[in-house]
Structure formats: structure tokens, C-alpha cells
Short mmCIF file of C-alpha atoms in Angstrom, two decimals:
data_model
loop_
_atom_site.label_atom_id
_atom_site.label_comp_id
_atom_site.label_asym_id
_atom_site.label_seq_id
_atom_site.Cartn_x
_atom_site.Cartn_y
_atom_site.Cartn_z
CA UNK A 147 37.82 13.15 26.47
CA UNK A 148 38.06 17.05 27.41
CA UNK A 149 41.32 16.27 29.03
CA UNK A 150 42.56 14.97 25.78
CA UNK A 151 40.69 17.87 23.55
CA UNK A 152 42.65 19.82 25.59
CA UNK A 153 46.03 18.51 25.10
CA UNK A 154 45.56 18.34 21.37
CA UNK A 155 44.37 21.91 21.02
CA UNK A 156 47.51 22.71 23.08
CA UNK A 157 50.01 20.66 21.01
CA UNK A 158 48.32 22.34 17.74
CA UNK A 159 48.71 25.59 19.05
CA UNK A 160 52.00 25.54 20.38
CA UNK A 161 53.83 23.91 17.53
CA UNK A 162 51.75 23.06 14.50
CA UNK A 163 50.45 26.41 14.18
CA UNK A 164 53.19 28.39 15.91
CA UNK A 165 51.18 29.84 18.01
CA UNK A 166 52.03 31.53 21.85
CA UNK A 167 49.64 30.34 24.28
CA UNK A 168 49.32 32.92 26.83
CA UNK A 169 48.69 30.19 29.34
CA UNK A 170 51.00 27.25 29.53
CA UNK A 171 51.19 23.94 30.72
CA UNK A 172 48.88 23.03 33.15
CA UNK A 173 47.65 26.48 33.86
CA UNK A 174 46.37 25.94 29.66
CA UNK A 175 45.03 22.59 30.42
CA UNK A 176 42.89 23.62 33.48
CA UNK A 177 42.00 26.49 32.13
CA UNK A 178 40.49 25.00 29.23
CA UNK A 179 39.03 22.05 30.53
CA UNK A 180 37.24 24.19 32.98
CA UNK A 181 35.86 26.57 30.41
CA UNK A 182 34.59 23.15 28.21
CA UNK A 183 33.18 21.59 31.45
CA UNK A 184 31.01 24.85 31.58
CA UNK A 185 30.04 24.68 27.82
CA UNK A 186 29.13 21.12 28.17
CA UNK A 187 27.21 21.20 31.47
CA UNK A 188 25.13 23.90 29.97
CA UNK A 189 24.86 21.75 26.93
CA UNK A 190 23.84 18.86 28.95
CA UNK A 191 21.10 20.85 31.20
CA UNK A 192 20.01 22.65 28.43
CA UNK A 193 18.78 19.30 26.72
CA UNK A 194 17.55 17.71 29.85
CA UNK A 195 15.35 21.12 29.32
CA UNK A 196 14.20 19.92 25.95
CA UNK A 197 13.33 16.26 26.94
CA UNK A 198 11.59 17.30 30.21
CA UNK A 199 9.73 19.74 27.48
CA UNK A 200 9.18 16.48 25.23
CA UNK A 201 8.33 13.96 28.20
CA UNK A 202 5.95 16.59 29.79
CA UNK A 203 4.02 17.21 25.85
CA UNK A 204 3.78 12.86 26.08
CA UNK A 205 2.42 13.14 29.60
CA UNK A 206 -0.61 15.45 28.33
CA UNK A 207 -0.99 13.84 24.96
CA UNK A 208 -1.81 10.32 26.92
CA UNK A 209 -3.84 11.93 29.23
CA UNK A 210 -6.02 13.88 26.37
CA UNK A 211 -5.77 10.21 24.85
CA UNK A 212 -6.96 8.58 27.91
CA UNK A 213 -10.08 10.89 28.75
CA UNK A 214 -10.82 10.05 24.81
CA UNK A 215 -10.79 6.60 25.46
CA UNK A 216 -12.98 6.72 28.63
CA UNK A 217 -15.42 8.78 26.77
CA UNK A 218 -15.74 6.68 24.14
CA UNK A 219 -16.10 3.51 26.96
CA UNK A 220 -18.66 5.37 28.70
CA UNK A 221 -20.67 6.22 25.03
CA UNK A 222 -20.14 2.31 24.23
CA UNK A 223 -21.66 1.43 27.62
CA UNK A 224 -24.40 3.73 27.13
CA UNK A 225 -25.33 2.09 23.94
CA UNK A 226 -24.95 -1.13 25.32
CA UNK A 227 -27.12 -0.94 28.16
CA UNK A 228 -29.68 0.71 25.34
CA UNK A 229 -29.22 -2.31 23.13
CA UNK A 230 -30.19 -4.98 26.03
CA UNK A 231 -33.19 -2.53 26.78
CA UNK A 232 -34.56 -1.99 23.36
CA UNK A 233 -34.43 -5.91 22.22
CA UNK A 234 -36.38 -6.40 25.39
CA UNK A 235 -39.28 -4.27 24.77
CA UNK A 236 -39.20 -5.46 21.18
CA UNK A 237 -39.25 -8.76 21.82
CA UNK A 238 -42.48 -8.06 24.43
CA UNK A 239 -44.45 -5.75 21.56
CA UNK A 240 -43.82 -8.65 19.49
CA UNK A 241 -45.04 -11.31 21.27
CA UNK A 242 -48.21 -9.16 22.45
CA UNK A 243 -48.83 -8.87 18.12
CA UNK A 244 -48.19 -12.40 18.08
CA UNK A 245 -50.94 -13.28 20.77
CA UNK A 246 -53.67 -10.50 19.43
CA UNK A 247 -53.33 -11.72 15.88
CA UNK A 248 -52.98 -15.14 15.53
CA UNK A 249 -57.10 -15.40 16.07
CA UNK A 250 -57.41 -13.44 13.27
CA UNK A 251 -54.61 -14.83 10.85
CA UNK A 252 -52.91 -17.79 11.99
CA UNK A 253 -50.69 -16.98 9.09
CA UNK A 254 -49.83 -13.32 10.09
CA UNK A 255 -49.16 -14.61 13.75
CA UNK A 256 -46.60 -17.17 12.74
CA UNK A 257 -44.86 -14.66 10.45
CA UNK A 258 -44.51 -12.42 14.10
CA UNK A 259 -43.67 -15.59 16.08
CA UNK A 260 -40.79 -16.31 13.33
CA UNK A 261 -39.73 -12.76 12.99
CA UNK A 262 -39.20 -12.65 17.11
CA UNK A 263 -37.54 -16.02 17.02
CA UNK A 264 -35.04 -14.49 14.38
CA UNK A 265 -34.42 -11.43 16.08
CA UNK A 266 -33.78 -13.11 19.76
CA UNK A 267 -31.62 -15.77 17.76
CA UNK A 268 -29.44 -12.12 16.20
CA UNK A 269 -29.17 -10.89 19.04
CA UNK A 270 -28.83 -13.59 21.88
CA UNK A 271 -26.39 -15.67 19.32
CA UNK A 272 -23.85 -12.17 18.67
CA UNK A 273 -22.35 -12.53 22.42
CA UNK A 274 -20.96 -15.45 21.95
CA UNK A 275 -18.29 -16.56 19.71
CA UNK A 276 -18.91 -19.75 18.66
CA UNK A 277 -22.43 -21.66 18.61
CA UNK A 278 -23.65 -25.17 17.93
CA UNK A 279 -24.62 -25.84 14.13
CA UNK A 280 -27.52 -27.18 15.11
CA UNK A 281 -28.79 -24.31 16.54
CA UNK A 282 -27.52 -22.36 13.72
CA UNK A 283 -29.32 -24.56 11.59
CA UNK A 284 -32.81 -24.23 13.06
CA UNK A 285 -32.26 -20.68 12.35
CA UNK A 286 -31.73 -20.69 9.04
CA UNK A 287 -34.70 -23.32 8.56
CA UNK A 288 -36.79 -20.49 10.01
CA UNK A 289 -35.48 -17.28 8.26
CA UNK A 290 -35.88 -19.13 4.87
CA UNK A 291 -39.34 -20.03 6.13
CA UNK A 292 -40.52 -16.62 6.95
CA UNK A 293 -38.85 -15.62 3.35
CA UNK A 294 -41.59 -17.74 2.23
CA UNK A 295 -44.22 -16.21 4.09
CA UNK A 296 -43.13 -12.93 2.70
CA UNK A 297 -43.41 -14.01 -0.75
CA UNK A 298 -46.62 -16.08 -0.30
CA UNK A 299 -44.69 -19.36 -1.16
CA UNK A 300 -43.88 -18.61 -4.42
CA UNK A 301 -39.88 -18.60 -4.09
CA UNK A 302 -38.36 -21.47 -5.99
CA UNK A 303 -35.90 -22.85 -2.86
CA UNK A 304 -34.25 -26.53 -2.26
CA UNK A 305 -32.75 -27.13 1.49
CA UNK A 306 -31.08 -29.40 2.56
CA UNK A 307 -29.66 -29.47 6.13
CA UNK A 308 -28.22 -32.81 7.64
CA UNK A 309 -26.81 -32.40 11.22
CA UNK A 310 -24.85 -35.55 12.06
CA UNK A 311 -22.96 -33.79 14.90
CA UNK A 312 -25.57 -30.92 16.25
CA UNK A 313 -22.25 -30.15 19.81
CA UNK A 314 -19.98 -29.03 16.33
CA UNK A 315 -19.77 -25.14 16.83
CA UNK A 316 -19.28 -22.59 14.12
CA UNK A 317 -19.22 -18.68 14.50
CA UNK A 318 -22.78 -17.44 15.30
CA UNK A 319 -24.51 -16.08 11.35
CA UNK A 320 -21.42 -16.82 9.25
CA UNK A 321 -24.06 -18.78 7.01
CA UNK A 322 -26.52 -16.72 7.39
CA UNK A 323 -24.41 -13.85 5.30
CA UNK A 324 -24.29 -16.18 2.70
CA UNK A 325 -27.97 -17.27 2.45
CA UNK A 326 -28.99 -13.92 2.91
CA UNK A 327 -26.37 -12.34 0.25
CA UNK A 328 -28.37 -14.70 -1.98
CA UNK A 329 -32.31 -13.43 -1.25
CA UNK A 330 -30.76 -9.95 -1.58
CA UNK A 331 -29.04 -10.32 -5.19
CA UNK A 332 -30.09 -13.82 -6.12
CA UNK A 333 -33.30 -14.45 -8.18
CA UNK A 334 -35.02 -16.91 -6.68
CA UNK A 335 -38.55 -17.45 -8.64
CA UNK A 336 -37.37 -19.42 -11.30
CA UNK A 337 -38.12 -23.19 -10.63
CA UNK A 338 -35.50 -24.21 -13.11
CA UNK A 339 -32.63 -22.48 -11.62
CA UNK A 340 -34.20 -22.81 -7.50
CA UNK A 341 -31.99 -21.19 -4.84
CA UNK A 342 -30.10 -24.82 -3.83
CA UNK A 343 -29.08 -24.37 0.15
CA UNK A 344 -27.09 -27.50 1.65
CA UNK A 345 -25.69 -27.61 5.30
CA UNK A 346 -24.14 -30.34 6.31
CA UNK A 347 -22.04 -31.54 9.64
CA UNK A 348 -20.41 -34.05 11.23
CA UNK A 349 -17.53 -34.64 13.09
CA UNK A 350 -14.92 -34.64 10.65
CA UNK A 351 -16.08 -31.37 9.07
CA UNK A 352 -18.92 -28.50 8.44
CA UNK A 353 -19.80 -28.26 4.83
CA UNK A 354 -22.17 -25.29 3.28
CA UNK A 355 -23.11 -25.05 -0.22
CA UNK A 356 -25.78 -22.08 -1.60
CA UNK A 357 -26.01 -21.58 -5.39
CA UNK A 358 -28.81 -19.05 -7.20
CA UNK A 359 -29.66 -17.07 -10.12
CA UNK A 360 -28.21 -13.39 -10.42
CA UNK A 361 -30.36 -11.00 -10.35
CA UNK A 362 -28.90 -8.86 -13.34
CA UNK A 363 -31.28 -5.61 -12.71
CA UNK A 364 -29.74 -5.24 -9.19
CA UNK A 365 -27.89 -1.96 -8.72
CA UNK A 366 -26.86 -2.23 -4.91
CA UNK A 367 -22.99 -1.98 -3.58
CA UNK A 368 -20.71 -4.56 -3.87
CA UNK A 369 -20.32 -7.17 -1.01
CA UNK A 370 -16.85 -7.74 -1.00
CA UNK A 371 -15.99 -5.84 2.42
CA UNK A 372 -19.26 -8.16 3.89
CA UNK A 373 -16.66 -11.45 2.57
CA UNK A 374 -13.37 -9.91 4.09
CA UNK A 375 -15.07 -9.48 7.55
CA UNK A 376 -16.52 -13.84 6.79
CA UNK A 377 -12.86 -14.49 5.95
CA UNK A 378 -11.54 -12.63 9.07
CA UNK A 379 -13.90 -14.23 11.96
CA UNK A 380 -13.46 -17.67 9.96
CA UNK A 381 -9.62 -17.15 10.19
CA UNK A 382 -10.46 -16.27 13.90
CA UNK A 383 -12.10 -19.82 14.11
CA UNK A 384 -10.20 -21.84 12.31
CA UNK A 385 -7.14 -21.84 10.00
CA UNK A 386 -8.38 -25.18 8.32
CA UNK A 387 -10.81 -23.67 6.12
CA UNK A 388 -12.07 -23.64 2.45
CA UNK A 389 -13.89 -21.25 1.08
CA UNK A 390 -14.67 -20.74 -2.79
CA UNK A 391 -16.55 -17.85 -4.09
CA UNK A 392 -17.82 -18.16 -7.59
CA UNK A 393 -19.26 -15.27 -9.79
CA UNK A 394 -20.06 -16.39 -13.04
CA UNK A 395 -22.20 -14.66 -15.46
CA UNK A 396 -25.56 -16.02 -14.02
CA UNK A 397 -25.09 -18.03 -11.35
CA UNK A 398 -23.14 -17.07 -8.14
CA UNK A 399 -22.06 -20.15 -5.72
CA UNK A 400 -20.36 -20.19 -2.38
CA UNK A 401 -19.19 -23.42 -1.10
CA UNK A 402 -17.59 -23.53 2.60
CA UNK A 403 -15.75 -26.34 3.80
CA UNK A 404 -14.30 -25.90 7.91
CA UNK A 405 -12.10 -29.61 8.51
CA UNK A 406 -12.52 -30.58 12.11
CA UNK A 407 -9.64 -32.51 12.51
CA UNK A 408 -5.72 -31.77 12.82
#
């Protein structure tokens, strides 16, 4: 290519521009190629420069990146190993409540053996991704139970759970969001409009149906970024899903269907 460069600027200077080279022939040509060779080495070294410049910035930007990322690992650690310790003595101050009250107030005492149940169940169920609907069931029998206790029996609440296939696995609380979406914005004391829970499985599919009341006085967030995180782990779990969410002027319903077979 210089060669050629060369021989043009030659050819244009000779004759188109009547010019007088004050080299010529291949004195010109050498001359000229070695004076481009120069320019163009420099040109070349000059931007290895620049990307040894550019390579050497992405070198220290992954390694400010990487210390980052090891701090944060280390804080998550941290926090995990203070998670498994906390539960722990929880769980322990619970159960010692449990065993100095339940003389006094059988009723009390099963509230704190329900309330322990529930919180071992959170936590124990959140390391895994998947867990039996039976076992998911039992929970939800208990956490609408203790509802009760809180409320001295007075919440109007039908449920009904049928678990033809307990092995069938679901991810760990996904019904649990629902249900409790409903205590937290349903109302649930009116006996002609009673929070309706159904849970069914079997092994052609999981079904979940929960219907209540609004509560119209309730001034708390929305929970639509609580559904996009359901819709994302059910995705996770399945792509054989249906989920309808229904928010009519009173009544709010979510019914869940998960098909089991291809």
C-alpha cells in the first residue's frame, strides 16, 4: 500500500501537476516510503500506547469491581450466618413462652406454639425451591388458625383444602402471599361475604382459589410489585400456569391453576 501511495504521489507530481521532483525514480520511491514507514510506525506505537492506556483503566476497573463484589459476599455471609443464629434463639425463647404459659392459658400457649410453627415453616421452607403441597397446606391451615386466635374467632372464613397428591411440589409461600394479601386488605367479618379459601391438588394439577371483601378504608401501597415477583418464581416453576387476578369494586379474587402434565 505505501509502495503504491508512493508511486501515485510520484506520477501526480511529475506529470499531472508538472511538478520537478528533486528526487527521482527510485531514489523518490525509497525516499518516501521510508519517511511514511516512520509516520506510520509512530502511528502504530503511538496507539498501542492508547490501548495499553485503555486495557490497563479495564484491568483496575475489574479489580475495584471485584473487591466490591467480595465485600458485598463477605456482608451477605455475615448476615447469613446472623440469620441461622437469630431464628435459633427465637425459636428457643419461644418455645420456653410456650412451656411457662400454657398452665396459665392453654389458649395463649397454643397461639406461641402456632406462631413458632409458622416462623420455623418461613424460614426452614425459604431454602428450598420447591416444597410438597401438603406441607404447604398444613401451613396455611395453621396461619389462618392463629388469625383466628388473634381475632378471638370472630373472622367470617370458609377453607377448604383437599390434598389428593400431598409428593406434588409447588414453590415454598406462593399461596401464602395470596391468603395473606387478603387478611391485610380483605374484610373478613362479614358472614355474608366470608373470606372463601380453596386448595386443591392432585396429580394432574394444583388449583387455589381465595375470594374476600375489600376493605374500602384501607390506605396502604399497592401490591402489584408483591404479584410480579408471584408471576416471576411461578414462571421459574412452571410455564404451564394460570393465574387470574380480579379487582372488582368489592370483591377481589385470585384463582391459580399450575397443570401437571405436558
Amino acid at each position: 500500500m505505501l509502495v503504491s501511495f508512493v508511486f501515485l504521489k510520484y506520477i501526480f507530481t511529475a506529470f499531472v501537476f508538472d511538478g520537478n521532483p528533486t528526487r527521482k525514480g527510485l531514489t523518490f520511491v525509497s525516499f518516501e516510503v521510508w519517511r511514511l514507514s516512520t509516520a506510520t510506525f509512530y502511528a502504530i506505537a503511538y496507539w498501542v500506547y492508547l490501548q495499553s492506556l485503555k486495557d490497563q483503566k479495564m484491568r483496575y476497573l475489574s479489580e475495584i469491581k471485584l473487591i466490591e463484589t467480595q465485600d458485598v459476599l463477605l456482608s451477605t455471609e455475615i448476615k447469613f450466618l446472623k440469620a441461622q443464629i437469630n431464628p435459633h434463639f427465637l425459636f428457643n425463647t419461644l418455645n420456653f413462652l410456650y412451656a411457662e404459659t400454657y398452665k396459665l392459658s392453654p389458649k395463649v400457649g397454643e397461639g406461641i406454639l402456632l406462631l413458632t410453627e409458622i416462623m420455623r415453616y418461613t424460614v426452614q421452607s425459604t431454602n428450598n425451591e420447591e416444597i410438597a403441597i401438603e406441607k404447604e397446606a398444613e401451613f396455611l391451615r395453621k396461619y389462618v388458625e392463629i388469625q383466628q386466635l388473634r381475632f378471638h374467632d370472630r373472622l367470617q372464613i370458609v377453607l377448604n383444602i383437599n390434598i389428593f397428591s400431598p409428593s406434588v411440589s409447588i414453590p415454598p409461600l406462593i399461596i401464602l402471599s395470596f391468603v395473606e394479601n387478603a387478611f391485610k386488605y380483605g374484610k373478613i367479618n362479614d358472614p355474608h361475604n366470608p373470606l372463601t379459601i380453596k386448595l386443591e391438588s392432585n396429580p394432574e394439577y394444583i388449583y387455589f382459589y381465595c375470594t374476600n371483601l375489600k376493605n374500602t378504608h384501607f390506605r396502604d401501597p399497592s401490591t402489584a410489585v408483591g404479584i410480579e415477583n408471584i408471576k416471576s418464581r411461578l414462571s421459574k416453576y412452571s410455564d404451564n400456569y394460570e393465574l387470574s387476578i380480579k379487582d372488582e369494586n368489592s370483591i377481589y379474587t385470585v384463582t391459580l391453576k399450575i397443570n401437571l402434565l405436558l
